[in-house]
Amino acid sequence: MSKTPIIEVINFGDELLVGIRDNSHLVYLGDQLARYGLPIQRSRVITDEKTEIQRAFLDAWEHSDIVITTGGLGPTADDMTRENVAEALGAELLFDQSILDAIEARFKLLGRKVAKHHEKQCYYFSGGEVLHNERGTAPGLLLRRDGKILIMLPGPTQELRPMFEKQAIPILQEMGVLSKEQAYVQLRTCGVGESSVEESLQPIFSNHPGLTVAYCVHYGIVDVRLSSRDGSLSLGQIKEIAHEARELLGEDFVCYGHCSLADVVFHELRALDRTLAVAESCTGGLLCDAFTNIPGSSKVFVGGVVCYCNDVKVSKVGVPEPILEQHGAVSPECAIAMASGIAERLSADYGISVTGFAGPEGGDEKNPVGTIHIGYHSPVGVWAKTVRYTGGRMDVKTRAVHAALDWVRRKLRKYKIEEFLSCGAED
Amino acid sequence: MSKTPIIEVINFGDELLVGIRDNSHLVYLGDQLARYGLPIQRSRVITDEKTEIQRAFLDAWEHSDIVITTGGLGPTADDMTRENVAEALGAELLFDQSILDAIEARFKLLGRKVAKHHEKQCYYFSGGEVLHNERGTAPGLLLRRDGKILIMLPGPTQELRPMFEKQAIPILQEMGVLSKEQAYVQLRTCGVGESSVEESLQPIFSNHPGLTVAYCVHYGIVDVRLSSRDGSLSLGQIKEIAHEARELLGEDFVCYGHCSLADVVFHELRALDRTLAVAESCTGGLLCDAFTNIPGSSKVFVGGVVCYCNDVKVSKVGVPEPILEQHGAVSPECAIAMASGIAERLSADYGISVTGFAGPEGGDEKNPVGTIHIGYHSPVGVWAKTVRYTGGRMDVKTRAVHAALDWVRRKLRKYKIEEFLSCGAED
């Protein structure tokens, strides 16, 4: 096999093509393989039709070194992937009594009986290996042939994942196809556009021709993932480049790895042993949700009020009525009153607030749809900030939550000597 | 073009292959196209490399009638899809000054200046059409050639979607490739497992050999999508089958189409001209968020309190301290006190509450991790209900929100003569 094998994934399943569900297998396999230094080169999704399966499989087998398939191994009549691939490859399928025995043993525990149609799951490629399925009936299949590797995995997520991690990855590591340690570093940034991040980091990255850089933008967050597709840079070298990049990013750098913005704020406040309360209007619970997604968040997050109407802003958050009369509910003044009010009412050290027009209706000349005011109350002062976004209601909500968290993160860092340095790069 | 054209989607982008993000474009396009009767036949994801782009594109162009690409049209140096596809096709690219003018006008509003690299976005295929981008700089491209259609869409979601819906779909409808009305009917159910739904509907479905049935399960919701892949059933016939199925589902039927559970509850309460308040602990804002995702939700949804710690449950929601002392915060008694308390404090007609252990920590013998108590306060009485889920923290939160909304939906329907019948099937 060549030094950097080309890896291709084929997902079988109509439901992936008609808008019913995400191809989560591809995300999962991509993440797993990238972690060990072998990004997927290409992937395809096809329907469960014989000619389609055979054409796609043979094309993949011709142009790639490792082919991983998902789905189509079940007991029903539609599940013909095993048979179709065997025919395309000209490979013989052999019956394995021990697979049937395992299915029988599994079913006995569940009080079920093996049906005739389960027998088709007991065939494997002559000369190939069987990947045991600890969570279901369909075993996976592995075949080495023509200097290439074929791995066929069952469709259900809870069956595919342990099989891949416990059996396929170790085999691929053993063969030297995957590295034994993690192979990339991700820098998370927020508050600056993709092109600005790219522009500011380009001088560093252009010095390293073996570096592979991937950007991913999601609602104001820009992730920069560094790896070495051709294997010319070691993980140590990639980490050094990441640290250089991080210096250059300054306070736009959020963390290494995958921590959420709420995680970062949570850790900052946890380190200070301080508490936080939230008052939100247009983001309608999403900011509270971001904190409560963190296990143990109650150590920092006291609670929040979703004050969708003005009465609640006054009665539950403590916004003075004159503020609403003079400035309106969508104003920096109201944002500050909300942040201070909620901190006081819930006896928290810090308060964050969001008020604005998420759309599609509402808005006025001064504050068009997409205008968001963020309020921040802290022991050292109160501030408000205004941002403006285009897009649909849910986009605006998500971006507003990210903007609020990012701003608080920056404010909190200004008062700390040591920067936040956990999350990812070292694990 | 043949009667049923073969449609293929090519998504360009390394980030789709290394586990960074879902291929949401494929889900979106699959959904949109299936709605109008043309399911995607196959799709592939490939990296932004010239040889890869050209090989994949030519293979797709040879075997499919309509090729839709996403991504790679941006201004940066990596974004070479336009150029690579043009070269593979042997098509000429022409400069269009009006595209540059549009970018300049857009940037002027944003206070930015057009850079040299934006000029590459101003090229289109000779003989082709330009799809205007109302949300960004990169226009889409359309080319009809060799009896085939090529549609190239920009990568950012908020740019791709309006372009596809407002420009590409009408063109494809005009050409007779897509039907002018929706081609499938979806029944949404909640509160019963996929296999139960399948079992109860099978007697109806088995009478119709031309019927295509797809199930999709998400956090307690089971969607049943009915279509006729072979075209043997008309939309009218499919609707008739759907109505039969709906009768059989009884109160497990939520709606036709894609309405969220919160939408359904919102519409029920709107029809009654009643208001609602929320108090939530372990779901941490997600229930409020579900309501505030609905445009105009303030007509029904007054507000909510995320009462993560007991102090807030007492002081802001009005839970009597003896309830917490005697029964604990995770109890049906507390759920009821929260629902009634929040309705009273926020002057709402209805109150919903959620309290429980979302995990991974917490829980006790009586209420293990995953135990959720839902409280419901209405003008006709108060109730509590307990559910239990396994899974990660975020799964449990989402399922708990769905369980609360589904329960309220069922309760509200019991007091109405007319059933809720909007959302989808008839539009």
CSV table of C-alpha atoms in Angstrom, one decimal, chain B residues 90-327:
chain,number,residue,atom,x,y,z
B,90,GLY,CA,-14.4,22.5,-21.8
B,91,ALA,CA,-16.7,25.5,-21.1
B,92,GLU,CA,-15.6,29.1,-21.3
B,93,LEU,CA,-15.9,31.4,-18.4
B,94,LEU,CA,-16.9,35.0,-19.1
B,95,PHE,CA,-16.6,38.1,-16.8
B,96,ASP,CA,-19.8,39.8,-15.9
B,97,GLN,CA,-19.4,43.4,-14.7
B,98,SER,CA,-22.9,43.5,-13.2
B,99,ILE,CA,-21.8,40.8,-10.7
B,100,LEU,CA,-18.9,43.0,-9.6
B,101,ASP,CA,-21.3,46.0,-9.4
B,102,ALA,CA,-23.6,44.0,-7.1
B,103,ILE,CA,-20.8,43.0,-4.9
B,104,GLU,CA,-19.6,46.6,-4.7
B,105,ALA,CA,-23.1,47.8,-3.8
B,106,ARG,CA,-23.4,45.1,-1.2
B,107,PHE,CA,-20.1,46.0,0.4
B,108,LYS,CA,-20.8,49.7,0.3
B,109,LEU,CA,-23.8,49.1,2.6
B,110,LEU,CA,-21.5,47.1,5.0
B,111,GLY,CA,-18.8,49.7,4.9
B,112,ARG,CA,-16.3,47.3,3.2
B,113,LYS,CA,-14.3,47.5,0.1
B,114,VAL,CA,-14.1,45.0,-2.7
B,115,ALA,CA,-10.8,43.3,-2.9
B,116,LYS,CA,-9.0,42.0,-6.0
B,117,HIS,CA,-9.8,38.4,-5.2
B,118,HIS,CA,-13.6,39.1,-5.4
B,119,GLU,CA,-13.2,39.4,-9.2
B,120,LYS,CA,-12.9,35.7,-9.6
B,121,GLN,CA,-16.5,35.5,-8.4
B,122,CYS,CA,-17.7,37.5,-11.3
B,123,TYR,CA,-17.3,34.8,-14.0
B,124,TYR,CA,-20.1,32.7,-15.4
B,125,PHE,CA,-20.3,29.9,-18.0
B,126,SER,CA,-20.6,31.1,-21.6
B,127,GLY,CA,-24.2,30.2,-22.6
B,128,GLY,CA,-25.2,29.7,-18.9
B,129,GLU,CA,-27.1,31.6,-16.4
B,130,VAL,CA,-26.2,33.5,-13.2
B,131,LEU,CA,-28.1,32.8,-10.0
B,132,HIS,CA,-28.2,36.0,-7.9
B,133,ASN,CA,-26.9,35.7,-4.4
B,134,GLU,CA,-29.1,37.9,-2.1
B,135,ARG,CA,-27.1,37.0,1.1
B,136,GLY,CA,-23.4,37.0,0.0
B,137,THR,CA,-21.0,37.7,-2.8
B,138,ALA,CA,-20.6,34.4,-4.7
B,139,PRO,CA,-23.3,34.0,-7.4
B,140,GLY,CA,-24.6,30.6,-8.3
B,141,LEU,CA,-24.2,29.2,-11.8
B,142,LEU,CA,-26.5,27.3,-14.1
B,143,LEU,CA,-25.6,25.6,-17.4
B,144,ARG,CA,-27.7,23.5,-19.7
B,145,ARG,CA,-25.6,21.4,-22.0
B,146,ASP,CA,-25.7,18.0,-23.7
B,147,GLY,CA,-29.3,17.7,-22.5
B,148,LYS,CA,-28.1,17.9,-19.0
B,149,ILE,CA,-28.3,20.6,-16.3
B,150,LEU,CA,-25.5,21.8,-14.0
B,151,ILE,CA,-26.3,23.9,-11.0
B,152,MET,CA,-23.5,25.2,-8.9
B,153,LEU,CA,-24.4,26.7,-5.5
B,154,PRO,CA,-22.3,28.6,-2.9
B,155,GLY,CA,-21.4,26.8,0.3
B,156,PRO,CA,-22.8,29.0,3.1
B,157,THR,CA,-26.2,27.8,4.1
B,158,GLN,CA,-27.8,31.2,4.3
B,159,GLU,CA,-26.7,31.9,0.8
B,160,LEU,CA,-27.5,28.5,-0.7
B,161,ARG,CA,-31.0,28.0,0.6
B,162,PRO,CA,-32.8,31.2,-0.7
B,163,MET,CA,-30.9,30.8,-4.0
B,164,PHE,CA,-32.1,27.2,-4.4
B,165,GLU,CA,-35.7,27.9,-3.4
B,166,LYS,CA,-36.2,31.1,-5.2
B,167,GLN,CA,-34.3,30.5,-8.3
B,168,ALA,CA,-33.2,26.9,-9.0
B,169,ILE,CA,-36.5,25.2,-8.0
B,170,PRO,CA,-38.7,27.5,-10.2
B,171,ILE,CA,-36.3,26.9,-13.2
B,172,LEU,CA,-36.5,23.1,-12.6
B,173,GLN,CA,-40.3,23.3,-12.3
B,174,GLU,CA,-40.5,25.3,-15.4
B,175,MET,CA,-38.5,22.6,-17.2
B,176,GLY,CA,-40.9,20.0,-16.0
B,177,VAL,CA,-38.2,18.2,-14.0
B,178,LEU,CA,-39.8,19.0,-10.6
B,179,SER,CA,-43.5,18.8,-10.0
B,180,LYS,CA,-45.3,22.0,-9.1
B,181,GLU,CA,-46.8,20.6,-5.9
B,182,GLN,CA,-45.5,18.6,-3.1
B,183,ALA,CA,-45.1,14.9,-3.9
B,184,TYR,CA,-45.2,13.3,-0.5
B,185,VAL,CA,-47.1,13.4,2.7
B,186,GLN,CA,-45.5,13.2,6.1
B,187,LEU,CA,-47.3,12.1,9.2
B,188,ARG,CA,-45.7,13.1,12.4
B,189,THR,CA,-46.3,11.0,15.5
B,190,CYS,CA,-45.0,11.3,19.0
B,191,GLY,CA,-44.9,9.2,22.2
B,192,VAL,CA,-44.8,5.7,20.5
B,193,GLY,CA,-41.9,3.7,19.2
B,194,GLU,CA,-41.0,3.2,15.5
B,195,SER,CA,-41.9,-0.5,15.6
B,196,SER,CA,-45.3,0.2,17.2
B,197,VAL,CA,-46.1,2.8,14.5
B,198,GLU,CA,-44.9,0.5,11.8
B,199,GLU,CA,-46.9,-2.4,13.2
B,200,SER,CA,-50.1,-0.5,13.5
B,201,LEU,CA,-49.9,1.1,10.0
B,202,GLN,CA,-48.7,-2.0,8.2
B,203,PRO,CA,-52.2,-3.4,7.5
B,204,ILE,CA,-53.0,-0.2,5.6
B,205,PHE,CA,-49.7,0.2,3.8
B,206,SER,CA,-49.5,-3.5,2.7
B,207,ASN,CA,-52.6,-2.9,0.5
B,208,HIS,CA,-50.7,-0.4,-1.7
B,209,PRO,CA,-47.7,-2.0,-3.5
B,210,GLY,CA,-46.8,1.3,-5.2
B,211,LEU,CA,-46.4,3.1,-1.9
B,212,THR,CA,-42.9,4.0,-0.6
B,213,VAL,CA,-42.8,4.3,3.2
B,214,ALA,CA,-39.8,5.9,5.1
B,215,TYR,CA,-39.6,6.2,8.8
B,216,CYS,CA,-37.4,8.6,10.7
B,217,VAL,CA,-37.0,8.7,14.4
B,218,HIS,CA,-35.8,11.7,16.3
B,219,TYR,CA,-36.0,12.0,20.1
B,220,GLY,CA,-39.4,10.4,20.6
B,221,ILE,CA,-40.8,11.8,17.3
B,222,VAL,CA,-41.5,9.2,14.6
B,223,ASP,CA,-42.1,10.6,11.1
B,224,VAL,CA,-43.8,8.5,8.5
B,225,ARG,CA,-43.2,9.7,5.0
B,226,LEU,CA,-45.4,8.4,2.2
B,227,SER,CA,-44.5,8.8,-1.5
B,228,SER,CA,-44.6,6.7,-4.6
B,229,ARG,CA,-41.1,6.2,-6.0
B,230,ASP,CA,-42.3,4.4,-9.0
B,231,GLY,CA,-45.0,7.0,-9.7
B,232,SER,CA,-47.8,4.5,-9.7
B,233,LEU,CA,-49.8,6.4,-7.0
B,234,SER,CA,-51.0,10.0,-7.5
B,235,LEU,CA,-50.6,12.6,-4.7
B,236,GLY,CA,-54.3,12.4,-4.2
B,237,GLN,CA,-54.1,8.6,-3.6
B,238,ILE,CA,-51.2,9.1,-1.2
B,239,LYS,CA,-53.1,11.7,0.7
B,240,GLU,CA,-56.1,9.3,1.0
B,241,ILE,CA,-53.7,6.6,2.4
B,242,ALA,CA,-52.3,9.2,4.8
B,243,HIS,CA,-55.7,10.1,6.1
B,244,GLU,CA,-56.5,6.4,6.7
B,245,ALA,CA,-53.2,6.1,8.6
B,246,ARG,CA,-53.9,9.2,10.6
B,247,GLU,CA,-57.3,7.8,11.8
B,248,LEU,CA,-55.5,4.6,12.9
B,249,LEU,CA,-52.9,6.6,14.8
B,250,GLY,CA,-55.5,8.4,17.0
B,251,GLU,CA,-54.0,10.8,19.4
B,252,ASP,CA,-50.5,9.7,18.6
B,253,PHE,CA,-50.9,11.7,15.4
B,254,VAL,CA,-49.3,15.1,15.9
B,255,CYS,CA,-49.7,16.7,12.5
B,256,TYR,CA,-49.1,16.4,8.8
B,257,GLY,CA,-45.8,17.9,7.6
B,258,HIS,CA,-43.0,19.3,9.7
B,259,CYS,CA,-44.5,21.4,12.4
B,260,SER,CA,-42.7,21.2,15.7
B,261,LEU,CA,-44.5,20.0,18.8
B,262,ALA,CA,-44.1,23.6,20.2
B,263,ASP,CA,-45.8,24.9,17.0
B,264,VAL,CA,-48.8,22.5,17.6
B,265,VAL,CA,-49.1,23.6,21.3
B,266,PHE,CA,-48.7,27.2,20.3
B,267,HIS,CA,-51.5,26.9,17.7
B,268,GLU,CA,-53.8,25.2,20.2
B,269,LEU,CA,-53.3,27.9,22.8
B,270,ARG,CA,-53.6,30.7,20.2
B,271,ALA,CA,-56.9,29.3,19.1
B,272,LEU,CA,-58.0,29.4,22.7
B,273,ASP,CA,-56.6,32.9,23.1
B,274,ARG,CA,-54.7,31.7,26.2
B,275,THR,CA,-51.1,32.4,27.4
B,276,LEU,CA,-48.4,30.1,28.7
B,277,ALA,CA,-45.4,30.3,31.0
B,278,VAL,CA,-42.5,27.9,31.5
B,279,ALA,CA,-40.4,26.9,34.5
B,280,GLU,CA,-37.6,24.5,33.7
B,281,SER,CA,-34.8,23.0,35.6
B,282,CYS,CA,-32.9,20.2,33.9
B,283,THR,CA,-33.9,21.2,30.4
B,284,GLY,CA,-32.3,24.5,31.1
B,285,GLY,CA,-33.9,26.8,28.6
B,286,LEU,CA,-34.6,24.3,25.8
B,287,LEU,CA,-38.3,24.3,26.4
B,288,CYS,CA,-38.5,28.1,26.3
B,289,ASP,CA,-36.3,28.0,23.2
B,290,ALA,CA,-38.7,25.6,21.5
B,291,PHE,CA,-41.5,28.2,21.9
B,292,THR,CA,-39.4,31.2,21.0
B,293,ASN,CA,-38.4,29.6,17.7
B,294,ILE,CA,-41.9,30.3,16.5
B,295,PRO,CA,-42.3,33.7,14.9
B,296,GLY,CA,-44.9,35.7,16.8
B,297,SER,CA,-44.7,33.4,19.8
B,298,SER,CA,-45.0,36.3,22.2
B,299,LYS,CA,-48.8,36.2,21.5
B,300,VAL,CA,-48.9,33.0,23.6
B,301,PHE,CA,-45.6,32.6,25.3
B,302,VAL,CA,-45.2,35.1,28.2
B,303,GLY,CA,-41.8,34.0,29.4
B,304,GLY,CA,-40.0,31.5,31.5
B,305,VAL,CA,-37.7,30.9,34.4
B,306,VAL,CA,-34.7,28.6,34.2
B,307,CYS,CA,-34.6,27.6,37.9
B,308,TYR,CA,-31.4,25.6,38.1
B,309,CYS,CA,-30.9,25.9,41.8
B,310,ASN,CA,-33.5,25.6,44.6
B,311,ASP,CA,-33.3,29.2,45.7
B,312,VAL,CA,-34.5,30.3,42.4
B,313,LYS,CA,-37.3,27.7,42.4
B,314,VAL,CA,-38.5,29.2,45.7
B,315,SER,CA,-37.9,32.9,45.1
B,316,LYS,CA,-38.7,33.2,41.4
B,317,VAL,CA,-41.1,30.4,40.7
B,318,GLY,CA,-42.9,30.3,44.0
B,319,VAL,CA,-42.3,26.6,44.9
B,320,PRO,CA,-43.1,26.4,48.7
B,321,GLU,CA,-40.0,25.4,50.7
B,322,PRO,CA,-41.8,22.5,52.5
B,323,ILE,CA,-42.3,20.8,49.0
B,324,LEU,CA,-38.6,20.9,48.4
B,325,GLU,CA,-37.9,19.6,52.0
B,326,GLN,CA,-40.4,16.8,51.9
B,327,HIS,CA,-40.2,15.7,48.3
